[in-house]
Amino acid sequence: MIILAIESSCDETAAAVTEFRDGVPCVLSSVVASQIDTHALYGGVVPEIASRAHAQAISAVVEKAISDSGVPAERLDAVGVTFAPGLIGSLLVGVCFAKALAYDLGIPLIPVNHIEAHVAAAYAEYPDLSSPFLALVVSGGHTSLYDVPGESDFREIGSTRDDAAGEAFDKIGRVMGLPYPGGAAMDRLASAGKMRPDRFPLPSPAIPGDSLDFSFSGLKTAALNRIHQERQLLSLSESSPLPDRFRETMAASFTEVVVDGICQKTALALKETERKTLVVSGGVAANSHLRKALETLTASRNVRLAIPSVARCGDNAVMTACQAYYDYKNGTFAPLSLNAFASDELAISEHLSMTGKHLPKR
Ligand code: KG4
Ligand code: ZN
C-alpha cells in the first residue's frame, strides 16, 4: 500500500510518499519546507505568517514529494493528513489540499493526529517495532506520556499541566539572546557548561508524588528571574549580551533539571505500565542530553528504546504516513467534510463522529 501524507500543523510544510510492504514502511520521498528563517525574525511562530507560507508552499511540496517518489499519482492508495492539534490556519491548508487530492484521485482520506504521528516516526527506523509500548512525546507544544496497547490506541497517562518542554527551552533561549528556536542552541550551550545547583537552584518539572504529570512554568519563571537578576548584578540592559560562561552554566543547569524531571516520570510510567519498550519522539527528543539519559535509564531496566534520528524527531510527513497506515488498518477514514482542530479535545469528538468509535480519554 502506498500513502501520500501531508503535514502542516505548525511551521513546516511537509509531504512524503511511503510504501508499506507487509507493514514495513519504505520511504520513497520526503520533502520538508521549513519556515524557521521567517519566524526567527520575530523570535517565535507568527500564526498568520505561517498559514500564508503553507498556502504558498503546499502545491510545490506535494508535487515534489510525488515526483521524487517515482510513483505516478494514480498509483497512490490513500492520502493521510494531519488534522489536529496545531495552529488552525496552518492545519487547514494541509487538510483542504489533502481533501481535494483524495477527491480528485478517488482514494480514501485518513485523518492523522499530530502527536500520534510523532510517535509513529519510530516505525520508519525500527521496522520490527510494534505495540504495546510506552510513548514519551516531548515537543514544542506537548510533554506527554502515553500507554499504547495498539498502534491506533493512545491512552494519555501523564502530561504537562502548563507549558511544554520545548516552549520552556525556546523561552529561556530567547531571553539569553539565542537564535529561534532556542532548543538546539540550548543543547549546544549546555554541552559547554557545567551544572551549578548552588548558583542556579531550579525547581524540577516533575510533579511530586505518584502523578505522571509535569509542570514547566515554575522552572521557566525561576530561570527567567535568575537571568534578570544577573543582568541587574552586571548592570546590563535587556539587549546587551550576557557573559558566555553565565549562558553556558544556565543552559547546563536548566537542561539537567528538565532531563532529570522527564526521566523521573518516564521511569515511574515504565514501572506502572510494565511496558518493555519505550518510544520517544517530538522536537525535544533531538536533545543530546535527554537522549543519553534515556539510553542509560532504559539500559538499566532492560527496556528497549526506540528513538528516531534527530531529523525525524521534528515535524515531517513520513511520521504522518506511518500513523496513517495504522489508522487506515483500523478503519479510520474521513469524509470530505473533514475539519481541522487546534486542540486534542475537539479532535477526539470529531474522531467519534467519523468512526463511531470512542477514543479512550486522554
Ligand atoms: O516537534 P516539533 O518540531 O514541533 C512541535 O510539534 O512542537 O518541536 C519543536 C520544538 C521546539 O521547541 C525546539 O526548540 C525543540 O523542539 N528542539 C529542541 C532541540 N531541537 C529542537 N529542544 C531541545 N534540544 C534540542 N536539540
Ligand atoms: Zn510536532
Short mmCIF file of C-alpha atoms and ligand atoms in Angstrom, two decimals, residues 7 9-10 12 85 114-115 118 137-142 282-283 313-316 319, ligand 2:
data_model
loop_
_atom_site.label_atom_id
_atom_site.label_comp_id
_atom_site.label_asym_id
_atom_site.label_seq_id
_atom_site.Cartn_x
_atom_site.Cartn_y
_atom_site.Cartn_z
CA GLU A 7 1.79 17.71 7.48
CA SER A 9 0.41 21.78 11.78
CA CYS A 10 2.99 24.44 12.68
CA GLU A 12 6.91 23.17 8.40
CA PRO A 85 -3.71 19.50 17.07
CA HIS A 114 -0.04 15.07 15.03
CA ILE A 115 1.07 13.75 18.42
CA HIS A 118 5.34 11.94 16.24
CA VAL A 137 6.28 12.85 23.32
CA VAL A 138 8.37 15.94 24.02
CA SER A 139 7.78 18.74 21.55
CA GLY A 140 7.20 22.47 21.25
CA GLY A 141 3.58 22.07 22.35
CA HIS A 142 3.45 18.75 24.23
CA GLY A 282 8.95 15.11 19.19
CA GLY A 283 11.36 18.01 18.55
CA CYS A 313 12.15 13.92 15.72
CA GLY A 314 10.96 17.28 14.34
CA ASP A 315 7.91 17.73 12.12
CA ASN A 316 7.91 15.74 8.86
CA MET A 319 5.67 10.12 10.51
ZN ZN B 2 5.40 18.41 16.07
#
